[in-house]
Coordinates of C-alpha atoms in Angstrom, one line a residue:
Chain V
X1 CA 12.3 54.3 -160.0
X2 CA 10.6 51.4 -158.2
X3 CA 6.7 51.4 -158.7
X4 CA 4.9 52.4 -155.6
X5 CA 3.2 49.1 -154.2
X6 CA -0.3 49.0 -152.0
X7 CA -1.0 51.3 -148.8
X8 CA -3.4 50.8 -145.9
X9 CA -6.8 52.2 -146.2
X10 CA -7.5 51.9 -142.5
X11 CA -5.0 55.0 -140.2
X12 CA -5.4 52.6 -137.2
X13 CA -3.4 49.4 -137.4
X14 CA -2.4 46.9 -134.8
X15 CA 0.8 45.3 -134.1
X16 CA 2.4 42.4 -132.0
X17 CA 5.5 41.0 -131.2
X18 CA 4.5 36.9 -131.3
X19 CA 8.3 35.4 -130.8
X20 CA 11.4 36.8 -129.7
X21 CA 15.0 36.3 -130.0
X22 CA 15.7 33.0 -128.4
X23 CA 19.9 34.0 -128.3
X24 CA 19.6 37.9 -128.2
X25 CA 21.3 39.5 -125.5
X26 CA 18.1 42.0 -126.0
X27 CA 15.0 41.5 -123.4
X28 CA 11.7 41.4 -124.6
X29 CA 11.0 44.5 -122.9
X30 CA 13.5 45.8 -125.1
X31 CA 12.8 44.5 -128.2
X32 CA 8.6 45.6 -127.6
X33 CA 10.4 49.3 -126.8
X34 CA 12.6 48.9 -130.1
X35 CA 9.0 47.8 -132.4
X36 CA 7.3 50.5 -130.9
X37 CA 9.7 53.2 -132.0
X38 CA 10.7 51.6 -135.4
X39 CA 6.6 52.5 -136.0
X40 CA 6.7 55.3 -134.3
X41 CA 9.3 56.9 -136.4
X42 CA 6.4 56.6 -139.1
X43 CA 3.3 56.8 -137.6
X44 CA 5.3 60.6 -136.4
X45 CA 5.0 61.9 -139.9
X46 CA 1.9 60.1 -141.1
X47 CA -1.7 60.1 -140.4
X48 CA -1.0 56.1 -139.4
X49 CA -1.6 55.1 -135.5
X50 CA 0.2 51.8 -134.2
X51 CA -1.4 50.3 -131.0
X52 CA 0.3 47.1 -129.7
X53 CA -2.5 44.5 -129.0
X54 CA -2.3 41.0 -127.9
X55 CA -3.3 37.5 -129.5
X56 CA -3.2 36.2 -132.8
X57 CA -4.5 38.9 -135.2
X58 CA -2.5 41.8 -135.1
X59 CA -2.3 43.7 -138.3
X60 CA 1.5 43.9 -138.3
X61 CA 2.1 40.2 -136.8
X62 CA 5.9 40.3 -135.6
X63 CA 8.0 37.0 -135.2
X64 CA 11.8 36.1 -135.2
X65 CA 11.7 33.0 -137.4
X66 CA 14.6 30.7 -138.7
X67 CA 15.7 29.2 -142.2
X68 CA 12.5 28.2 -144.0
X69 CA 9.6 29.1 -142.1
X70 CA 6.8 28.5 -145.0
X71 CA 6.3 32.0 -146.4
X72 CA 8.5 31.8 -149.3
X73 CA 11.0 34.0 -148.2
X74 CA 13.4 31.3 -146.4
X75 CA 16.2 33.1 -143.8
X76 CA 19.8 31.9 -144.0
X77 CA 21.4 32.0 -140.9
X78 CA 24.1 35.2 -139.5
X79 CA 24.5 37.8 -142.4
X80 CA 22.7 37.0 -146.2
X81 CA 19.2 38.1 -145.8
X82 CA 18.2 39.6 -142.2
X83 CA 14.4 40.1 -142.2
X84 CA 11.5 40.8 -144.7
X85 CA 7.8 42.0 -144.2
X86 CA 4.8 42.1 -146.3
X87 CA 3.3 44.9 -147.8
X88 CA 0.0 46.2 -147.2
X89 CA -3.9 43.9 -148.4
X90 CA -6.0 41.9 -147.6
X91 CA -4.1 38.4 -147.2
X92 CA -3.4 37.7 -143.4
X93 CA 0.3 38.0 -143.9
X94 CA -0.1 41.3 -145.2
X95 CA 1.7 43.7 -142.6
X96 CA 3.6 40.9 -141.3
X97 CA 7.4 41.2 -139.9
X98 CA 10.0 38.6 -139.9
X99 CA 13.2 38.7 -138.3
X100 CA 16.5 35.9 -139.1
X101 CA 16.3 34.7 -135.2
X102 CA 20.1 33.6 -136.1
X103 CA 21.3 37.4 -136.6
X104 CA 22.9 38.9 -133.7
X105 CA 20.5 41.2 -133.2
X106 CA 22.1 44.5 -131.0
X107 CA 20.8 47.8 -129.8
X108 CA 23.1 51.0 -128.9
X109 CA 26.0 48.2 -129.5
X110 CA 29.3 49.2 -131.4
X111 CA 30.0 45.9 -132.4
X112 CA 30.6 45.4 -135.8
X113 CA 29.1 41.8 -136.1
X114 CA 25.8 43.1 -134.4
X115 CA 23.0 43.3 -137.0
X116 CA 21.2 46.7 -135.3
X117 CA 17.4 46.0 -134.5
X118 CA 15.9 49.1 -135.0
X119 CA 17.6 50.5 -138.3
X120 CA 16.2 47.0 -139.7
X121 CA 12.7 47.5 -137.8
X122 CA 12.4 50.7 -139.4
X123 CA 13.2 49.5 -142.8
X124 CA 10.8 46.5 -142.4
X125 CA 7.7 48.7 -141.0
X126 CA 8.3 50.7 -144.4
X127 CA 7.6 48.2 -146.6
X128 CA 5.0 46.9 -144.0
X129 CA 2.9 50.2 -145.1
X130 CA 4.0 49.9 -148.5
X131 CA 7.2 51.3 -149.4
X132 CA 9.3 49.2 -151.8
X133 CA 13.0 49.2 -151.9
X134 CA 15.0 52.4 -153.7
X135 CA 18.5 52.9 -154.7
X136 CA 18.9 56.1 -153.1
X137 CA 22.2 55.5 -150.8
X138 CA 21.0 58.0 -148.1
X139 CA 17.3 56.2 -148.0
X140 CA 16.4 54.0 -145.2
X141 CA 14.3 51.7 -147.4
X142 CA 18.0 50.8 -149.4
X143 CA 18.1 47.3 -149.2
X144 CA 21.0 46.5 -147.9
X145 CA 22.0 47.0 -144.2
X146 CA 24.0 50.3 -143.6
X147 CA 25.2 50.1 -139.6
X148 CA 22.8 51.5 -137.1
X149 CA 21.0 54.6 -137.3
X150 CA 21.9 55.9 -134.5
X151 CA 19.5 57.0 -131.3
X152 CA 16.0 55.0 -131.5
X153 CA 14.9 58.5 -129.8
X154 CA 16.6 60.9 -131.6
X155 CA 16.4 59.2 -135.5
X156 CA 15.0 61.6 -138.1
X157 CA 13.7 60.0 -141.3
X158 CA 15.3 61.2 -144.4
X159 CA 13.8 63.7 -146.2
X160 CA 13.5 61.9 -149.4
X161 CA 12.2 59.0 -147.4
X162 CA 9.5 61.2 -145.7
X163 CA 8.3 62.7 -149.2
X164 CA 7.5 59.1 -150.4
X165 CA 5.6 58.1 -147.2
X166 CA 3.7 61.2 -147.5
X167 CA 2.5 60.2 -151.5
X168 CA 1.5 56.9 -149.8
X169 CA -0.2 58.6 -146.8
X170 CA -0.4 62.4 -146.6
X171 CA 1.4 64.4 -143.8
X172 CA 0.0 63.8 -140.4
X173 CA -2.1 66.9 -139.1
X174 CA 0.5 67.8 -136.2
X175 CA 3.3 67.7 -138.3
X176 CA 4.4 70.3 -141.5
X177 CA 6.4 68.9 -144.2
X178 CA 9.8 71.1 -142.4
X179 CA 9.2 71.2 -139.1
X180 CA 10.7 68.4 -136.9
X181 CA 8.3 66.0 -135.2
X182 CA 8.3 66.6 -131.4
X183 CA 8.2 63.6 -129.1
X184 CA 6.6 64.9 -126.2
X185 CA 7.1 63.5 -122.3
X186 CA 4.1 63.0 -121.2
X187 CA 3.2 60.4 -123.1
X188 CA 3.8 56.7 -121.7
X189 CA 6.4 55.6 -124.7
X190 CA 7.9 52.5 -123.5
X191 CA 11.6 53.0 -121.7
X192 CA 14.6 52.5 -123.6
X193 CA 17.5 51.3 -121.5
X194 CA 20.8 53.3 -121.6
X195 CA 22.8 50.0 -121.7
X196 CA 22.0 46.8 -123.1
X197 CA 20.1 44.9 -120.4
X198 CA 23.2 42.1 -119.5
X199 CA 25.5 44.8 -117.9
X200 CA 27.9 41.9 -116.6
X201 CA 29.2 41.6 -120.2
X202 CA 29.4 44.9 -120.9
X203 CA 31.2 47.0 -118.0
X204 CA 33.0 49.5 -118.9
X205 CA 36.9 48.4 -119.4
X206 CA 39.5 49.9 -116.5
X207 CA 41.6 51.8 -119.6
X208 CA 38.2 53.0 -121.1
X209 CA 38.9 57.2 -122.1
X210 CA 35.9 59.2 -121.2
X211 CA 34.8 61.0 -124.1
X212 CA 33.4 63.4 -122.0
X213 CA 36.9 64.3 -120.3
X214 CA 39.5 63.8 -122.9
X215 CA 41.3 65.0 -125.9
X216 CA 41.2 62.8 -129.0
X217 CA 44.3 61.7 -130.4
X218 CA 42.7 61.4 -134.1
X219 CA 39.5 62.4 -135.6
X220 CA 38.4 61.7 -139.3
X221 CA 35.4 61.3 -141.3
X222 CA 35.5 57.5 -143.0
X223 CA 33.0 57.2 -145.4
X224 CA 30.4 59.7 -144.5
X225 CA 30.9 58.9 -140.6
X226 CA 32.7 60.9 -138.1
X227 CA 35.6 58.7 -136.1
X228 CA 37.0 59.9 -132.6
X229 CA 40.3 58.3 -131.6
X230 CA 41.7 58.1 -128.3
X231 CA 44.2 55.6 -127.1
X232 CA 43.0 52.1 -128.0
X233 CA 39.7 53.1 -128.3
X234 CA 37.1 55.0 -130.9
X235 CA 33.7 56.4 -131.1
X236 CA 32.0 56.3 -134.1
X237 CA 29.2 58.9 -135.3
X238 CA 26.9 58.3 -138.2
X239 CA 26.0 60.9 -141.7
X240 CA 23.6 63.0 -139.0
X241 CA 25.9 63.1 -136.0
X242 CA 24.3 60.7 -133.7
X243 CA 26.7 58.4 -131.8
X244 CA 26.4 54.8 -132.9
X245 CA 27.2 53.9 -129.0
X246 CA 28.2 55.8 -125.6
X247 CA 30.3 52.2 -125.6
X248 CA 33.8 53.1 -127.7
X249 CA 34.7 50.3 -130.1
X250 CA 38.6 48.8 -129.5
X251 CA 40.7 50.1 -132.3
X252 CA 42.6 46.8 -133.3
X253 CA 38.9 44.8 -132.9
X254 CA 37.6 46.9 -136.1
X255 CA 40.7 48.2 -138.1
X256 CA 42.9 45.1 -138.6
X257 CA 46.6 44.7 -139.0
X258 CA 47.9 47.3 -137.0
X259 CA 50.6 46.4 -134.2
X260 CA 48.7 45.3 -131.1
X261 CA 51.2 47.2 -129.2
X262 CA 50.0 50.6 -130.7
X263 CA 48.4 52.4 -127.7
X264 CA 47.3 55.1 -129.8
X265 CA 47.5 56.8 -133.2
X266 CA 48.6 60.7 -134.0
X267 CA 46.3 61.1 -137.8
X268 CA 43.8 59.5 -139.7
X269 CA 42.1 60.5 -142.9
X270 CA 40.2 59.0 -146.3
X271 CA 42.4 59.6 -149.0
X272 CA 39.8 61.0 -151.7
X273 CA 41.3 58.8 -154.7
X274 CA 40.9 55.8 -154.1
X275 CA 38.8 56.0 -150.2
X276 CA 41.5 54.0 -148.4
X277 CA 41.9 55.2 -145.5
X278 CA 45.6 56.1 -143.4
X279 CA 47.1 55.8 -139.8
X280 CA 49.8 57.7 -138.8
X281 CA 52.0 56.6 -135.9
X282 CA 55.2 58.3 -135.0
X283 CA 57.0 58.1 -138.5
X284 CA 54.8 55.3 -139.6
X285 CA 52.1 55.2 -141.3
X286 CA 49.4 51.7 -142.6
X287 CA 46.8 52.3 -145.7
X288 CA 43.9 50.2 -144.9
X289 CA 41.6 49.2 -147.9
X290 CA 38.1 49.2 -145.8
X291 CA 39.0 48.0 -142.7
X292 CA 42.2 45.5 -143.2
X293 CA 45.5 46.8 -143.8
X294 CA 47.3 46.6 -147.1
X295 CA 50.0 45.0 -147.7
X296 CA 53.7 45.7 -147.3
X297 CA 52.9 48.2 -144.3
X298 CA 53.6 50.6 -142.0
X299 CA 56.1 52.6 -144.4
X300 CA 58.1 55.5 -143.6
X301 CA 56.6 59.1 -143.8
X302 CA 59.0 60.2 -145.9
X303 CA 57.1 58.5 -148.6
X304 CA 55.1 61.8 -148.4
X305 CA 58.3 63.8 -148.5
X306 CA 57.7 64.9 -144.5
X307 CA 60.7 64.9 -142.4
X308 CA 60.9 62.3 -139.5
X309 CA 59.0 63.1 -136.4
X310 CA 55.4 61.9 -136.9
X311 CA 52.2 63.8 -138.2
X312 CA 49.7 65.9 -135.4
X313 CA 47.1 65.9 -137.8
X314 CA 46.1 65.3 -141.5
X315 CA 42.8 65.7 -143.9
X316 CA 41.8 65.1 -147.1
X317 CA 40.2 68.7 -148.4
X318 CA 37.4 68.0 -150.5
X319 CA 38.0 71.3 -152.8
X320 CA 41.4 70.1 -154.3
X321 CA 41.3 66.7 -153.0
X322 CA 44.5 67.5 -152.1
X323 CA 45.8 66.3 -147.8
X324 CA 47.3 69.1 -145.6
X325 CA 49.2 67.6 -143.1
X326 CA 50.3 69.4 -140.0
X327 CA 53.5 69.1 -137.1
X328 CA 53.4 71.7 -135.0
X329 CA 53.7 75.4 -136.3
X330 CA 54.1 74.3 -139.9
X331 CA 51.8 72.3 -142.4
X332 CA 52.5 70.1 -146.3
X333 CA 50.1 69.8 -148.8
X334 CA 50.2 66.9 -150.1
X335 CA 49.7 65.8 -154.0
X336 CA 47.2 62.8 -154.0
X337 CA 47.3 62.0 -157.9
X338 CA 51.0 63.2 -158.2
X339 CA 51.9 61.6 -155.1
X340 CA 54.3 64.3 -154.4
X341 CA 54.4 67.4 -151.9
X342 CA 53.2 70.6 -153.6
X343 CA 55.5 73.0 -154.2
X344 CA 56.6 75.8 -151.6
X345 CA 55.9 73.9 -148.8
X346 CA 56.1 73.2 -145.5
X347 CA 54.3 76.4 -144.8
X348 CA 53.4 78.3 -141.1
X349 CA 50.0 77.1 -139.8
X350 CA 49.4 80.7 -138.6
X351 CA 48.1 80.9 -142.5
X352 CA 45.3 79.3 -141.2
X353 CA 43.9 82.3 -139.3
X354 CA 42.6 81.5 -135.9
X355 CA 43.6 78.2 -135.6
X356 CA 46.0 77.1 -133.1
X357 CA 49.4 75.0 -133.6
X358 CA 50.0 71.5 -132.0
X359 CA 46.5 70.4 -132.8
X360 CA 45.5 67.0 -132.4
X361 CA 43.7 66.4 -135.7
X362 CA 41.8 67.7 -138.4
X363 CA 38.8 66.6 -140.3
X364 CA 36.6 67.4 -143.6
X365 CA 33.1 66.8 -142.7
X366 CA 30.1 66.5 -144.9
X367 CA 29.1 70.1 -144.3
X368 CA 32.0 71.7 -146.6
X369 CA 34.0 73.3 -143.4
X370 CA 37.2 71.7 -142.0
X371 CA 37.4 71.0 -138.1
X372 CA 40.7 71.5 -136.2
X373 CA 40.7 69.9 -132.6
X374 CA 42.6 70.5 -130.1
X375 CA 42.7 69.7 -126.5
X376 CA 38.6 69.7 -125.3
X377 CA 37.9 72.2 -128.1
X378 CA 37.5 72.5 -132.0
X379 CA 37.3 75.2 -134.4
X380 CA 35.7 75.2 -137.8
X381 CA 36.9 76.7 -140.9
X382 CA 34.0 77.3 -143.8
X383 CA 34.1 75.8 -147.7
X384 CA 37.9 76.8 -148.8
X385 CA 38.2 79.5 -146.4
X386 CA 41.5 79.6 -144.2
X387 CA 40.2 81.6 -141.2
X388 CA 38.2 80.0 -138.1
X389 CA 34.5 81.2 -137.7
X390 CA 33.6 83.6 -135.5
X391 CA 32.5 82.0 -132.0
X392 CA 35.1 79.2 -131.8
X393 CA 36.6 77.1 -130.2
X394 CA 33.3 75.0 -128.8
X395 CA 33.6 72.0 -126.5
X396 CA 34.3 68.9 -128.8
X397 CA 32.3 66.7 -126.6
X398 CA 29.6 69.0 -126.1
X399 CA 28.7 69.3 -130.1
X400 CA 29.9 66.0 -131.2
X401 CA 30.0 62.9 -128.4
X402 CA 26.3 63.5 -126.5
X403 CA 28.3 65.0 -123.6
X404 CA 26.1 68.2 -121.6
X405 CA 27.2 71.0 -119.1
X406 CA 29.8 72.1 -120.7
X407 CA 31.1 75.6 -120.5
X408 CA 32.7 76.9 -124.2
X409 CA 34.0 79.7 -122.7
X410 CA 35.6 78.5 -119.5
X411 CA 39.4 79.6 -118.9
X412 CA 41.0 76.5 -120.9
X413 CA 40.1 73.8 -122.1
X414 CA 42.2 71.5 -119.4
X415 CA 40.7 73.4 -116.9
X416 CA 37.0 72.9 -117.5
X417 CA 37.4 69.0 -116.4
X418 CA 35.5 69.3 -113.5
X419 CA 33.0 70.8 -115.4
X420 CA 31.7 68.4 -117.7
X421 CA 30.7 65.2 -117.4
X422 CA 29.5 62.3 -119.3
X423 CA 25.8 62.7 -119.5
X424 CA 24.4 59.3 -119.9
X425 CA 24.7 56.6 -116.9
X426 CA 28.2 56.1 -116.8
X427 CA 30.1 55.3 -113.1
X428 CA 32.2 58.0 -112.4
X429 CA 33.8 57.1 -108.6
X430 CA 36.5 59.7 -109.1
X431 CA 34.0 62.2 -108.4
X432 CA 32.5 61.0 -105.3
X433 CA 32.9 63.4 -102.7
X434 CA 31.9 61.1 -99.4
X435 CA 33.1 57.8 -100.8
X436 CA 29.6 57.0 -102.5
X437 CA 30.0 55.6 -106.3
X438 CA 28.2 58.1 -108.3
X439 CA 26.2 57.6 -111.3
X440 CA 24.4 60.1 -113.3
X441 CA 21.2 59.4 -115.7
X442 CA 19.4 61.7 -117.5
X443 CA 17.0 59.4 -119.7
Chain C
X1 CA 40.6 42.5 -162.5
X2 CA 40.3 38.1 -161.1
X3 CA 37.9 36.3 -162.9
X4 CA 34.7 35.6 -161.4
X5 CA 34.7 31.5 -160.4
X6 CA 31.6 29.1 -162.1
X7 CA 30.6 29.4 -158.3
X8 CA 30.7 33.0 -157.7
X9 CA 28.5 32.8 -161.0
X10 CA 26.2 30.4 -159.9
X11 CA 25.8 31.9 -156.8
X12 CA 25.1 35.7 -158.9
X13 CA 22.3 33.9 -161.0
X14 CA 20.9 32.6 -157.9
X15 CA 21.3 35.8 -156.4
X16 CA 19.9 37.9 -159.1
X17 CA 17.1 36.0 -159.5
X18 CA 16.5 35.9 -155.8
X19 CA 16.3 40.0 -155.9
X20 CA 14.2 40.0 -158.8
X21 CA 16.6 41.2 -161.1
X22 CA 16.4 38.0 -163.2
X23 CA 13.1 35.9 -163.9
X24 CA 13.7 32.6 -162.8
X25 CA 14.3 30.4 -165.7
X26 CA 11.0 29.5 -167.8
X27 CA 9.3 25.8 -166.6
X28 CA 7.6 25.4 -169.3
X29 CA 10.1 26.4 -172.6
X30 CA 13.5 25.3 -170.4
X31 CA 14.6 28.4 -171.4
X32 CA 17.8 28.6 -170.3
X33 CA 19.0 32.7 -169.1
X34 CA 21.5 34.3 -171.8
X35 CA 24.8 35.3 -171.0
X36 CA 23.4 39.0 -172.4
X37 CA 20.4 39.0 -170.1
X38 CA 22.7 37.9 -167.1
X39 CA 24.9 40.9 -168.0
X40 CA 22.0 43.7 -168.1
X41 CA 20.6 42.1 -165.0
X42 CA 24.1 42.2 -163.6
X43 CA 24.0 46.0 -164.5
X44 CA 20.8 46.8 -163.1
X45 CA 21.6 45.6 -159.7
X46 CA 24.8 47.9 -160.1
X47 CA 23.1 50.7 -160.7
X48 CA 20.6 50.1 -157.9
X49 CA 23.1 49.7 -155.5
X50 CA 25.4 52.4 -156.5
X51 CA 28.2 50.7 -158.0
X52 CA 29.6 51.2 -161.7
X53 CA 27.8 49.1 -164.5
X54 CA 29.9 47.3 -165.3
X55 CA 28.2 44.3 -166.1
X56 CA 30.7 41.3 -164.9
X57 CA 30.3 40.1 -161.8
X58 CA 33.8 42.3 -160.0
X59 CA 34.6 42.0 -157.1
X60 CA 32.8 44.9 -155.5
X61 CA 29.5 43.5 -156.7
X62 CA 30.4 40.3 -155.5
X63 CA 30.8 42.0 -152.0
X64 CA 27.6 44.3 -152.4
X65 CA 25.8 40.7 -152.9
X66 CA 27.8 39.6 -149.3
X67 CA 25.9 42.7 -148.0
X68 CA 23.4 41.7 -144.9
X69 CA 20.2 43.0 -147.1
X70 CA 16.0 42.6 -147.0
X71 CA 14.9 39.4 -148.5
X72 CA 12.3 41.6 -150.2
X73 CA 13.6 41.8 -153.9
X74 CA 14.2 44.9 -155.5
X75 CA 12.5 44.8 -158.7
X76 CA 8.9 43.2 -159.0
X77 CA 8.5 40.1 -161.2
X78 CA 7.0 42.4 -164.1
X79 CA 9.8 44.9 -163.8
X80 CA 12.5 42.3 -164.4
X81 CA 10.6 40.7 -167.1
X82 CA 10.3 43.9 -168.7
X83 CA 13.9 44.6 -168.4
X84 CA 13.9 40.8 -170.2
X85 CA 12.0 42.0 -173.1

């Protein structure tokens, strides 16, 4: 274990933003809004207050710096190191953030290049009250940058993370070490834009699904993170189920190699042997090693002994880390380490009690149960069980893509469009009733 | 498995050092760092960062050290001299 490293004996400590991005699509506004709840995320659990102050002296003196700015700790430019802060004392650096002003610093973005500001703010503002770096994978303090951490309002410490902050601190007064700190409305927190602030660059694309109002084509879980397919597009969901951005990613932007005349893909999943991860189109199918395409593909699926007429869904089950693959009313399992089909199959799907044929897809998540989708719905299927849980289907979007008024129960899935929509400030003019555009916001 | 190049290595020393799992090479003695402490410093930033210690630069620690990361190191001065000794 790392050694513990010096703490803060004063609970109120100032902080300032001095520069900002000079090439950052990100306001200031937006970057003060981002600082503020980077801190707040510890100053929730912790005895610690963070005020914002102005001039020179702030405790936690924040500044987006380039190459060699005469602290020792030179930046170098997009990527390699991305910012640094000083731990806790008496020198006048101590507290102090800095930031590579040449990252492309991004907020509620879905673009893979984007370096995301507040999953590094919170990082930095750790060791800024004197956490040092861990191994732990799941730990924010890891030191090397893991994506975005999903909604600035919604982010929830790791536990781990929380237990180490409390040996440093003690747990605030308002809080218990379980319960979940509230962030309550009436305080003046600074606003957080649903979009970033340049909308011209970002409007949403004509052929962009709405994952409010859609059925996926493919759902998997890639390395921890939930993946929602439909047509050329994705949405991506981190460990904890928050949705890296209500903007889906293009498909052939992030996962390279694949024909740029696909307009859509029938299965995905992570193959548990070696974690590459395979697309199934028609009777094709491409293994990508991380997120470029392997040689010598698409192949045949009759490499997996499956007769011709594509795959509606596939997942690696974690129990026998063996794939079931399903068309229609029947399903395979498939042999990872034999690479062969297991004996005895195809079987029906009605084995798998409750769940319906002609699903879309299937996908292990990090909870142990299995989730079959279909249409607007999804059932789940606990540990090695092969029976649906009482209570499904749910609404897919509902549960899993930040989408509200949903009905669960309403007559069919199909039939519940007009009942849903997507929650969060998107243009929706098929819905205008007298010819107005209409936009909904709930934040 | 490819053989690291002279530059992948030079840039792993640098790298190492950098992240505090190597002292920087003594001033005063010109101690120069062995090939056995560059292996158990290769291993400890393995094991920190979850890969398999191997203890030659592969290729997934060559990608871990591509990783966008702190500039903070990850072992204090003391701890990697320790590990040294």
């Amino acid at each position: 274990n790392i050694q513990m490293v010096t703490k803060w004996n004063k609970r109120n400590l100032s902080w300032r933003v001095r520069t900002f991005p000079k090439a950052s699509s990100l306001g200031h506004d937006t970057v003060r809004a981002l600082m503020y709840y980077a801190l707040k995320v510890w100053s929730d659990i912790t005895p610690l207050n963070f005020h914002e102050v102005a001039g020179n002296n702030a405790d936690i003196q924040i500044d987006f710096s380039r190459a060699d700015h005469n602290d020792g700790y030179p930046f170098d430019g997009p990527g390699g190191t991305v910012a640094h802060a000083f731990f806790p004392g008496d020198h006048h650096t101590s507290g102090d953030t800095h930031f590579d002003d040449e990252e492309f610093w991004t907020f509620r973005s879905s673009d893979v290049n984007g370096m995301d500001l507040f999953a590094v703010a919170v990082h930095e503002f750790g060791h800024a009250i004197g956490l040092a770096h861990i191994s732990d994978m799941e730990s924010i303090m890891r030191p090397y940058y893991q994506g975005p951490v999903g909604d600035p309002l919604k982010y929830n410490l790791p536990y781990d993370d929380k237990v180490r902050i409390w040996q440093l601190y003690g747990v605030r007064e308002s809080v218990s070490p379980t319960a979940k700190p509230e962030v309550n409305g009436d305080e003046d927190h600074p606003f957080l834009p649903d979009l970033p602030e340049n909308r011209s660059t970002i409007q949403p694309r004509k052929d962009e699904p709405d994952r409010c109002n859609t059925h996926f084509d493919a759902v998997a879980q890639i390395r921890g993170e939930a993946f929602f397919f439909k047509g050329k597009y994705f949405w991506r969901l981190t460990r904890n189920k928050h949705l890296v951005s209500l903007q889906p990613a293009q498909i052939h932007r992030f996962w390279r190699g694949l024909p740029l005349n696909m307009d859509s893909v029938d299965a995905i999943y992570e193959r548990t042997t070696d974690h590459k991860i395979v697309f199934f189109k028609g009777d094709r199918y491409w293994v990508f090693k991380d997120n470029n395409v392997e040689e010598g593909y698409p192949r045949p699926i009759t490499d997996f002994g499956l007769p011709p007429g594509g795959v509606d869904a596939a997942f690696s089950w974690s129990h026998n880390d063996k794939t079931y693959l399903f068309k229609e009313n029947l399903f395979w399992c498939f042999n990872e380490r034999e690479h062969r089909m297991d004996d005895g199959y195809p079987m029906e799907t009605t084995l798998w009690k409750g769940i319906p044929t002609a699903m879309d897809d299937a996908m292990a998540w990090s909870d142990g149960s299995t989730y079959f989708f279909r249409g607007k719905e999804y059932w789940k299927v606990l540990d090695n069980k092969m029976q649906a849980e009482e209570g499904y289907p749910q609404i897919t979007a509902r549960d899993w893509l930040v989408c509200s008024d949903m009905q669960s129960d309403g007559p069919s899935a199909e039939s519940s469009r007009t009942g849903a929509h997507s929650r969060q400030g998107q243009h929706d003019e098929s819905r205008s009733e007298n010819a107005y555009e209409v936009c909904s916001c709930t934040s | 498995a490819p053989t690291p190049t002279a530059e992948d290595i030079n840039r792993g020393v640098d790298w190492l050092t950098r992240f505090g799992y190597l002292p920087p090479p003594d001033p005063v003695t010109g101690q120069l760092q062995t090939q056995e402490e560059l292996s158990k410093a290769i291993k400890a930033m393995q094991e920190f960062g979850g890969l398999k210690p191997t203890g030659i630069l592969d290729e997934a620690t060559l990608e871990l050290m591509k990783t966008p990361r702190c500039s903070l190191p990850d072992l204090s001065q003391s701890e990697a001299t320790r590990r040294k000794r």
